[in-house]
CSV table of C-alpha atoms in Angstrom, one decimal:
chain,number,residue,atom,x,y,z
A,1,UNK,CA,3.5,10.7,-18.0
A,2,UNK,CA,3.4,9.2,-14.5
A,3,UNK,CA,5.7,11.9,-13.1
A,4,UNK,CA,3.5,14.6,-14.5
A,5,UNK,CA,0.4,13.0,-12.9
A,6,UNK,CA,2.3,12.9,-9.6
A,7,UNK,CA,3.1,16.6,-9.8
A,8,UNK,CA,-0.6,17.3,-10.6
A,9,UNK,CA,-1.6,15.2,-7.7
A,10,UNK,CA,0.6,17.0,-5.2
A,11,UNK,CA,-0.7,20.4,-6.3
A,12,UNK,CA,-4.3,19.3,-6.5
A,13,UNK,CA,-4.5,17.7,-3.1
A,14,UNK,CA,-4.0,21.0,-1.3
A,15,UNK,CA,-6.8,22.6,-3.4
A,16,UNK,CA,-9.2,19.7,-2.7
A,17,UNK,CA,-8.4,19.8,1.0
A,18,UNK,CA,-9.1,23.5,1.1
A,19,UNK,CA,-12.4,23.4,-0.7
A,20,UNK,CA,-14.4,21.2,1.8
A,21,UNK,CA,-13.7,23.8,4.5
A,22,UNK,CA,-15.7,26.3,2.5
A,23,UNK,CA,-18.0,24.5,0.1
A,24,UNK,CA,-18.4,20.8,-0.2
A,25,UNK,CA,-20.2,21.1,-3.5
A,26,UNK,CA,-17.3,23.1,-4.9
A,27,UNK,CA,-14.9,20.3,-3.7
A,28,UNK,CA,-16.9,17.7,-5.5
A,29,UNK,CA,-16.8,19.7,-8.7
A,30,UNK,CA,-13.1,20.2,-8.4
A,31,UNK,CA,-12.6,16.5,-7.8
A,32,UNK,CA,-14.7,15.6,-10.9
A,33,UNK,CA,-12.7,18.1,-12.9
A,34,UNK,CA,-9.4,16.7,-11.8
A,35,UNK,CA,-10.3,13.1,-12.7
A,36,UNK,CA,-12.1,13.9,-15.9
A,37,UNK,CA,-8.9,13.7,-18.0
A,38,UNK,CA,-8.2,10.2,-16.7
A,39,UNK,CA,-4.7,11.1,-15.5
A,40,UNK,CA,-5.7,11.2,-11.9
A,41,UNK,CA,-8.0,8.8,-10.0
A,42,UNK,CA,-10.4,10.3,-7.4
A,43,UNK,CA,-9.2,7.9,-4.7
A,44,UNK,CA,-5.6,9.0,-5.3
A,45,UNK,CA,-6.5,12.7,-5.0
A,46,UNK,CA,-8.5,12.2,-1.8
A,47,UNK,CA,-5.7,10.0,-0.3
A,48,UNK,CA,-3.2,12.7,-1.0
A,49,UNK,CA,-5.5,15.4,0.4
A,50,UNK,CA,-6.0,13.3,3.6
A,51,UNK,CA,-2.2,13.0,4.0
A,52,UNK,CA,-1.6,16.7,3.4
A,53,UNK,CA,-4.3,17.8,5.9
A,54,UNK,CA,-3.3,15.3,8.5
A,55,UNK,CA,0.3,16.3,8.2
A,56,UNK,CA,-0.7,20.0,8.7
A,57,UNK,CA,-2.5,18.9,11.9
A,58,UNK,CA,0.4,16.9,13.2
A,59,UNK,CA,2.7,19.8,12.5
A,60,UNK,CA,0.4,22.1,14.5
A,61,UNK,CA,0.5,19.7,17.4
A,62,UNK,CA,4.3,19.6,17.2
A,63,UNK,CA,4.3,23.3,17.5
A,64,UNK,CA,2.5,23.1,20.8
A,65,UNK,CA,5.7,21.9,22.4
A,66,UNK,CA,7.5,25.1,21.6
A,67,UNK,CA,4.6,27.5,22.0
A,68,UNK,CA,5.4,30.8,23.8
A,69,UNK,CA,2.4,30.5,26.1
A,70,UNK,CA,-0.8,28.7,27.0
A,71,UNK,CA,-3.0,30.7,24.6
A,72,UNK,CA,-0.7,30.1,21.7
A,73,UNK,CA,-0.6,26.4,22.6
A,74,UNK,CA,-4.4,26.3,22.7
A,75,UNK,CA,-4.7,28.0,19.3
A,76,UNK,CA,-2.3,25.4,17.8
A,77,UNK,CA,-4.4,22.6,19.3
A,78,UNK,CA,-7.6,24.0,17.9
A,79,UNK,CA,-5.9,24.3,14.5
A,80,UNK,CA,-4.8,20.7,14.7
A,81,UNK,CA,-8.3,19.6,15.6
A,82,UNK,CA,-9.8,21.3,12.6
A,83,UNK,CA,-7.1,19.8,10.3
A,84,UNK,CA,-7.6,16.3,11.7
A,85,UNK,CA,-11.4,16.6,11.5
A,86,UNK,CA,-11.1,17.6,7.8
A,87,UNK,CA,-8.8,14.6,7.2
A,88,UNK,CA,-11.6,12.4,8.6
A,89,UNK,CA,-14.2,14.1,6.4
A,90,UNK,CA,-12.0,13.6,3.3
A,91,UNK,CA,-11.2,10.0,4.3
A,92,UNK,CA,-14.9,9.2,4.6
A,93,UNK,CA,-16.0,10.7,1.3
A,94,UNK,CA,-18.1,8.1,-0.6
A,95,UNK,CA,-16.9,8.0,-4.2
A,96,UNK,CA,-19.9,5.9,-5.4
């Protein structure tokens, strides 16, 4: 049972992380839906979403080192900033 929940958590965190970019209300509804069955806890889903988005930002920053030019490097930096900003938003969600 725990392994199934972990797999759900991994797939759910990407979806939760993607939703705040477009519609915070939709993200809240998705989070409620994911935790309604009791298999997943809201804080677990958000923690995994934060980790996932933060990792994407760090990977974008790592790509700057091998960027083909300054404009590509700048695009990667901007992408990293948006990912890290989203990680901060997700980490600061008030579950109460």
